[in-house]
């Protein structure tokens, strides 16, 4: 083939290809631009209770073109739906606003002296029956280095103010349930400190729903010192409300006045006599009903009968004055007046001194010495306990053996046969 023909053939093929390309470009349609929608998104963080007005909306929201596919269901896309509405939750920058985010809002108002603290709990640490106004005991648990479990009621009787498990994902994702629950409780500042410290030490918090029946125990109160001791592993086991210790029962005693020495009938109970001859002692048990417990109340009175040392004074032994002796009426002898016979005074009571002896008893409380009196029939009568100073303390109830059963039990010098 001649060179001239070859060149013509190449030119012809090139022209054909160029024509085909130009034809395809002329017939092709322009590509469609991606479709977007203008919607409202949050321009700055908005707290619950925010009210929207015509003027405030300009600063609170901004317009943004986005794909319709990412717009959440029931999202507020125009400003006219916001005017005079109130926000009932917290919204952050670039969040969408849903219709459910608008409505009535009542701020939490804790009781006087309490503050709101929000705690994040896993769902399995919450009972489904806990709701605002519930009362709970806040429990803290932890595993120690020795792989031992420790638990305590960290704060008793806590008021629940709010419970929430709903969340909106940032950027307008779908609403869903959290794997945790946010629980707002009313606590004091000290209780709030204990909660945050327990969380810092990796202690797990959980709630126990309290019964609505009955009343709270009087000693069930929060103690910051005990809570801190548990948090810092300075206490052992579970913190329990203190139970007041029952004081050891002590025998009942009564104050009673007894004479220091034997006093005869007719003794006037002057202030000086009462001061020098009487003392106050503890009588074990209730005082006898016939005994004078406070002889000083009878100052100026008289003893009608003899009284023995270290024994109580019966009420019938004391009177305001001594019995008077009637005298014969005055008159001239021989005038027929009969002489008046003076009544005899009551015979003096002779207090017979009986033999006494002391006996020692050894008990878990130590050695105690008691004084006994040997009666005429050989029986023993307890007089009282002899103190270390040698004083006799009258008593009604003490170890005594009225009828000796062995030589050791008998009075000194009186052996049984």
mmCIF file of N, CA and C in Angstrom, residues 290-367:
data_model
loop_
_atom_site.group_PDB
_atom_site.id
_atom_site.type_symbol
_atom_site.label_atom_id
_atom_site.label_comp_id
_atom_site.label_asym_id
_atom_site.label_seq_id
_atom_site.Cartn_x
_atom_site.Cartn_y
_atom_site.Cartn_z
ATOM 1 N N UNK A 290 -42.605 1.274 157.190
ATOM 2 C CA UNK A 290 -42.724 1.837 158.538
ATOM 3 C C UNK A 290 -41.507 2.660 158.930
ATOM 4 N N UNK A 291 -40.499 2.750 158.057
ATOM 5 C CA UNK A 291 -39.248 3.418 158.422
ATOM 6 C C UNK A 291 -39.286 4.887 158.073
ATOM 7 N N UNK A 292 -38.593 5.694 158.884
ATOM 8 C CA UNK A 292 -38.371 7.105 158.583
ATOM 9 C C UNK A 292 -37.132 7.175 157.699
ATOM 10 N N UNK A 293 -37.307 7.633 156.480
ATOM 11 C CA UNK A 293 -36.170 7.670 155.561
ATOM 12 C C UNK A 293 -35.299 8.900 155.777
ATOM 13 N N UNK A 294 -35.909 10.014 156.210
ATOM 14 C CA UNK A 294 -35.156 11.249 156.445
ATOM 15 C C UNK A 294 -35.504 11.782 157.819
ATOM 16 N N UNK A 295 -34.656 11.470 158.784
ATOM 17 C CA UNK A 295 -34.940 11.855 160.162
ATOM 18 C C UNK A 295 -34.871 13.364 160.366
ATOM 19 N N UNK A 296 -34.147 14.071 159.455
ATOM 20 C CA UNK A 296 -34.006 15.519 159.627
ATOM 21 C C UNK A 296 -35.334 16.242 159.445
ATOM 22 N N UNK A 297 -36.283 15.583 158.782
ATOM 23 C CA UNK A 297 -37.602 16.197 158.639
ATOM 24 C C UNK A 297 -38.360 16.233 159.959
ATOM 25 N N UNK A 298 -37.843 15.535 160.996
ATOM 26 C CA UNK A 298 -38.503 15.474 162.305
ATOM 27 C C UNK A 298 -37.735 16.278 163.339
ATOM 28 N N UNK A 299 -36.998 17.278 162.890
ATOM 29 C CA UNK A 299 -36.257 18.121 163.839
ATOM 30 C C UNK A 299 -37.220 18.768 164.838
ATOM 31 N N UNK A 300 -36.821 18.757 166.134
ATOM 32 C CA UNK A 300 -37.661 19.312 167.187
ATOM 33 C C UNK A 300 -38.614 18.303 167.796
ATOM 34 N N UNK A 301 -38.693 17.095 167.232
ATOM 35 C CA UNK A 301 -39.554 16.053 167.791
ATOM 36 C C UNK A 301 -38.797 15.254 168.851
ATOM 37 N N UNK A 302 -39.462 14.234 169.416
ATOM 38 C CA UNK A 302 -38.893 13.439 170.505
ATOM 39 C C UNK A 302 -38.983 11.953 170.160
ATOM 40 N N UNK A 303 -38.026 11.195 170.735
ATOM 41 C CA UNK A 303 -38.082 9.742 170.614
ATOM 42 C C UNK A 303 -38.981 9.193 171.710
ATOM 43 N N UNK A 304 -39.969 8.389 171.338
ATOM 44 C CA UNK A 304 -40.854 7.770 172.319
ATOM 45 C C UNK A 304 -40.280 6.467 172.833
ATOM 46 N N UNK A 305 -39.380 5.837 172.069
ATOM 47 C CA UNK A 305 -38.778 4.568 172.470
ATOM 48 C C UNK A 305 -37.294 4.590 172.155
ATOM 49 N N UNK A 306 -36.582 3.680 172.788
ATOM 50 C CA UNK A 306 -35.150 3.560 172.511
ATOM 51 C C UNK A 306 -34.949 3.067 171.079
ATOM 52 N N UNK A 307 -33.907 3.569 170.445
ATOM 53 C CA UNK A 307 -33.549 3.105 169.096
ATOM 54 C C UNK A 307 -32.144 2.547 169.130
ATOM 55 N N UNK A 308 -31.876 1.554 168.272
ATOM 56 C CA UNK A 308 -30.575 0.893 168.248
ATOM 57 C C UNK A 308 -29.715 1.454 167.128
ATOM 58 N N UNK A 309 -28.414 1.405 167.346
ATOM 59 C CA UNK A 309 -27.467 1.906 166.350
ATOM 60 C C UNK A 309 -27.561 1.080 165.065
ATOM 61 N N UNK A 310 -27.379 1.772 163.961
ATOM 62 C CA UNK A 310 -27.327 1.163 162.621
ATOM 63 C C UNK A 310 -28.661 0.568 162.176
ATOM 64 N N UNK A 311 -29.761 0.845 162.901
ATOM 65 C CA UNK A 311 -31.072 0.338 162.530
ATOM 66 C C UNK A 311 -31.989 1.523 162.193
ATOM 67 N N UNK A 312 -32.922 1.272 161.270
ATOM 68 C CA UNK A 312 -33.809 2.366 160.908
ATOM 69 C C UNK A 312 -34.740 2.710 162.064
ATOM 70 N N UNK A 313 -35.214 3.959 162.057
ATOM 71 C CA UNK A 313 -36.097 4.442 163.116
ATOM 72 C C UNK A 313 -37.540 4.302 162.637
ATOM 73 N N UNK A 314 -38.371 3.500 163.338
ATOM 74 C CA UNK A 314 -39.777 3.375 162.934
ATOM 75 C C UNK A 314 -40.520 4.703 163.118
ATOM 76 N N UNK A 315 -41.512 4.916 162.270
ATOM 77 C CA UNK A 315 -42.288 6.151 162.350
ATOM 78 C C UNK A 315 -43.017 6.292 163.683
ATOM 79 N N UNK A 316 -43.416 5.168 164.283
ATOM 80 C CA UNK A 316 -44.171 5.211 165.538
ATOM 81 C C UNK A 316 -43.294 5.553 166.735
ATOM 82 N N UNK A 317 -41.960 5.576 166.518
ATOM 83 C CA UNK A 317 -41.045 5.874 167.623
ATOM 84 C C UNK A 317 -40.821 7.375 167.795
ATOM 85 N N UNK A 318 -41.387 8.209 166.935
ATOM 86 C CA UNK A 318 -41.125 9.646 166.981
ATOM 87 C C UNK A 318 -42.455 10.388 167.091
ATOM 88 N N UNK A 319 -42.490 11.415 167.947
ATOM 89 C CA UNK A 319 -43.691 12.241 168.105
ATOM 90 C C UNK A 319 -43.267 13.692 168.292
ATOM 91 N N UNK A 320 -44.219 14.595 168.041
ATOM 92 C CA UNK A 320 -43.902 16.023 168.180
ATOM 93 C C UNK A 320 -43.608 16.411 169.624
ATOM 94 N N UNK A 321 -44.222 15.706 170.555
ATOM 95 C CA UNK A 321 -43.970 16.005 171.964
ATOM 96 C C UNK A 321 -44.169 14.741 172.777
ATOM 97 N N UNK A 322 -43.594 14.744 173.990
ATOM 98 C CA UNK A 322 -43.724 13.595 174.886
ATOM 99 C C UNK A 322 -45.108 13.594 175.534
ATOM 100 N N UNK A 323 -45.629 12.428 175.933
ATOM 101 C CA UNK A 323 -46.936 12.371 176.610
ATOM 102 C C UNK A 323 -46.893 13.175 177.917
ATOM 103 N N UNK A 324 -47.985 13.959 178.172
ATOM 104 C CA UNK A 324 -48.066 14.759 179.377
ATOM 105 C C UNK A 324 -48.669 13.945 180.526
ATOM 106 N N UNK A 325 -48.170 14.192 181.772
ATOM 107 C CA UNK A 325 -48.690 13.522 182.973
ATOM 108 C C UNK A 325 -49.762 14.413 183.601
ATOM 109 N N UNK A 326 -50.987 13.863 183.772
ATOM 110 C CA UNK A 326 -52.078 14.647 184.355
ATOM 111 C C UNK A 326 -51.832 14.882 185.839
ATOM 112 N N UNK A 327 -52.027 16.144 186.311
ATOM 113 C CA UNK A 327 -51.842 16.481 187.712
ATOM 114 C C UNK A 327 -53.203 16.659 188.400
ATOM 115 N N UNK A 328 -53.209 16.481 189.705
ATOM 116 C CA UNK A 328 -54.442 16.662 190.480
ATOM 117 C C UNK A 328 -54.829 18.126 190.475
ATOM 118 N N UNK A 329 -56.130 18.425 190.399
ATOM 119 C CA UNK A 329 -56.552 19.841 190.417
ATOM 120 C C UNK A 329 -56.194 20.468 191.752
ATOM 121 N N UNK A 330 -55.773 21.735 191.660
ATOM 122 C CA UNK A 330 -55.374 22.435 192.876
ATOM 123 C C UNK A 330 -56.599 22.746 193.748
ATOM 124 N N UNK A 331 -56.463 22.567 195.046
ATOM 125 C CA UNK A 331 -57.545 22.879 195.988
ATOM 126 C C UNK A 331 -57.080 22.709 197.421
ATOM 127 N N UNK A 332 -57.870 23.208 198.366
ATOM 128 C CA UNK A 332 -57.496 23.105 199.757
ATOM 129 C C UNK A 332 -57.803 21.717 200.280
ATOM 130 N N UNK A 333 -56.937 21.262 201.137
ATOM 131 C CA UNK A 333 -57.135 19.936 201.727
ATOM 132 C C UNK A 333 -58.390 19.944 202.563
ATOM 133 N N UNK A 334 -59.125 18.895 202.547
ATOM 134 C CA UNK A 334 -60.328 18.762 203.348
ATOM 135 C C UNK A 334 -61.526 19.344 202.691
ATOM 136 N N UNK A 335 -61.418 19.889 201.463
ATOM 137 C CA UNK A 335 -62.572 20.459 200.784
ATOM 138 C C UNK A 335 -63.311 19.431 199.954
ATOM 139 N N UNK A 336 -62.929 18.143 200.170
ATOM 140 C CA UNK A 336 -63.645 17.068 199.479
ATOM 141 C C UNK A 336 -63.136 16.780 198.087
ATOM 142 N N UNK A 337 -62.092 17.451 197.740
ATOM 143 C CA UNK A 337 -61.547 17.184 196.400
ATOM 144 C C UNK A 337 -60.732 15.920 196.423
ATOM 145 N N UNK A 338 -61.034 15.032 195.494
ATOM 146 C CA UNK A 338 -60.321 13.752 195.446
ATOM 147 C C UNK A 338 -59.027 13.941 194.655
ATOM 148 N N UNK A 339 -57.988 13.391 195.167
ATOM 149 C CA UNK A 339 -56.702 13.512 194.439
ATOM 150 C C UNK A 339 -56.770 12.767 193.101
ATOM 151 N N UNK A 340 -56.187 13.399 192.102
ATOM 152 C CA UNK A 340 -56.125 12.789 190.772
ATOM 153 C C UNK A 340 -54.904 11.884 190.686
ATOM 154 N N UNK A 341 -55.129 10.679 190.137
ATOM 155 C CA UNK A 341 -54.028 9.708 190.002
ATOM 156 C C UNK A 341 -53.305 9.975 188.685
ATOM 157 N N UNK A 342 -52.015 10.130 188.785
ATOM 158 C CA UNK A 342 -51.213 10.354 187.582
ATOM 159 C C UNK A 342 -51.123 9.063 186.761
ATOM 160 N N UNK A 343 -51.435 9.149 185.499
ATOM 161 C CA UNK A 343 -51.303 7.921 184.684
ATOM 162 C C UNK A 343 -49.837 7.544 184.556
ATOM 163 N N UNK A 344 -49.639 6.285 184.552
ATOM 164 C CA UNK A 344 -48.267 5.792 184.410
ATOM 165 C C UNK A 344 -47.780 6.007 182.982
ATOM 166 N N UNK A 345 -46.508 6.391 182.853
ATOM 167 C CA UNK A 345 -45.877 6.470 181.541
ATOM 168 C C UNK A 345 -45.677 5.069 180.975
ATOM 169 N N UNK A 346 -45.690 4.921 179.673
ATOM 170 C CA UNK A 346 -45.449 3.585 179.114
ATOM 171 C C UNK A 346 -44.079 3.089 179.535
ATOM 172 N N UNK A 347 -44.025 1.852 179.944
ATOM 173 C CA UNK A 347 -42.720 1.332 180.411
ATOM 174 C C UNK A 347 -41.684 1.464 179.310
ATOM 175 N N UNK A 348 -40.485 1.828 179.694
ATOM 176 C CA UNK A 348 -39.431 1.959 178.670
ATOM 177 C C UNK A 348 -39.150 0.609 178.015
ATOM 178 N N UNK A 349 -38.892 0.699 176.745
ATOM 179 C CA UNK A 349 -38.571 -0.520 175.996
ATOM 180 C C UNK A 349 -37.098 -0.814 176.158
ATOM 181 N N UNK A 350 -36.820 -1.971 176.668
ATOM 182 C CA UNK A 350 -35.429 -2.377 176.881
ATOM 183 C C UNK A 350 -34.950 -3.101 175.634
ATOM 184 N N UNK A 351 -33.967 -2.498 174.992
ATOM 185 C CA UNK A 351 -33.405 -3.121 173.789
ATOM 186 C C UNK A 351 -32.292 -4.061 174.217
ATOM 187 N N UNK A 352 -32.561 -5.323 174.089
ATOM 188 C CA UNK A 352 -31.582 -6.321 174.498
ATOM 189 C C UNK A 352 -30.535 -6.477 173.408
ATOM 190 N N UNK A 353 -29.290 -6.362 173.806
ATOM 191 C CA UNK A 353 -28.201 -6.511 172.870
ATOM 192 C C UNK A 353 -27.921 -7.995 172.663
ATOM 193 N N UNK A 354 -28.072 -8.441 171.461
ATOM 194 C CA UNK A 354 -27.806 -9.839 171.130
ATOM 195 C C UNK A 354 -26.417 -9.970 170.540
ATOM 196 N N UNK A 355 -25.917 -11.159 170.596
ATOM 197 C CA UNK A 355 -24.556 -11.432 170.102
ATOM 198 C C UNK A 355 -24.547 -11.346 168.569
ATOM 199 N N UNK A 356 -23.505 -10.734 168.023
ATOM 200 C CA UNK A 356 -23.349 -10.628 166.566
ATOM 201 C C UNK A 356 -22.005 -11.196 166.148
ATOM 202 N N UNK A 357 -21.892 -11.487 164.874
ATOM 203 C CA UNK A 357 -20.606 -11.943 164.324
ATOM 204 C C UNK A 357 -20.582 -11.596 162.841
ATOM 205 N N UNK A 358 -19.383 -11.518 162.283
ATOM 206 C CA UNK A 358 -19.186 -11.201 160.864
ATOM 207 C C UNK A 358 -18.782 -12.446 160.103
ATOM 208 N N UNK A 359 -19.242 -12.549 158.876
ATOM 209 C CA UNK A 359 -18.886 -13.697 158.025
ATOM 210 C C UNK A 359 -18.515 -13.169 156.636
ATOM 211 N N UNK A 360 -17.478 -13.724 156.045
ATOM 212 C CA UNK A 360 -16.989 -13.313 154.719
ATOM 213 C C UNK A 360 -17.481 -14.281 153.654
ATOM 214 N N UNK A 361 -17.830 -13.738 152.493
ATOM 215 C CA UNK A 361 -18.218 -14.523 151.325
ATOM 216 C C UNK A 361 -17.337 -14.098 150.157
ATOM 217 N N UNK A 362 -16.840 -15.066 149.434
ATOM 218 C CA UNK A 362 -16.024 -14.790 148.245
ATOM 219 C C UNK A 362 -16.848 -15.088 147.008
ATOM 220 N N UNK A 363 -17.075 -14.078 146.200
ATOM 221 C CA UNK A 363 -17.849 -14.216 144.965
ATOM 222 C C UNK A 363 -17.016 -13.686 143.808
ATOM 223 N N UNK A 364 -17.641 -13.674 142.597
ATOM 224 C CA UNK A 364 -16.930 -13.154 141.423
ATOM 225 C C UNK A 364 -16.669 -11.661 141.569
ATOM 226 N N UNK A 365 -17.384 -11.004 142.440
ATOM 227 C CA UNK A 365 -17.189 -9.569 142.660
ATOM 228 C C UNK A 365 -16.122 -9.295 143.723
ATOM 229 N N UNK A 366 -15.622 -10.339 144.362
ATOM 230 C CA UNK A 366 -14.623 -10.155 145.407
ATOM 231 C C UNK A 366 -15.145 -10.665 146.738
ATOM 232 N N UNK A 367 -14.491 -10.269 147.794
ATOM 233 C CA UNK A 367 -14.862 -10.711 149.143
ATOM 234 C C UNK A 367 -15.798 -9.692 149.766
#
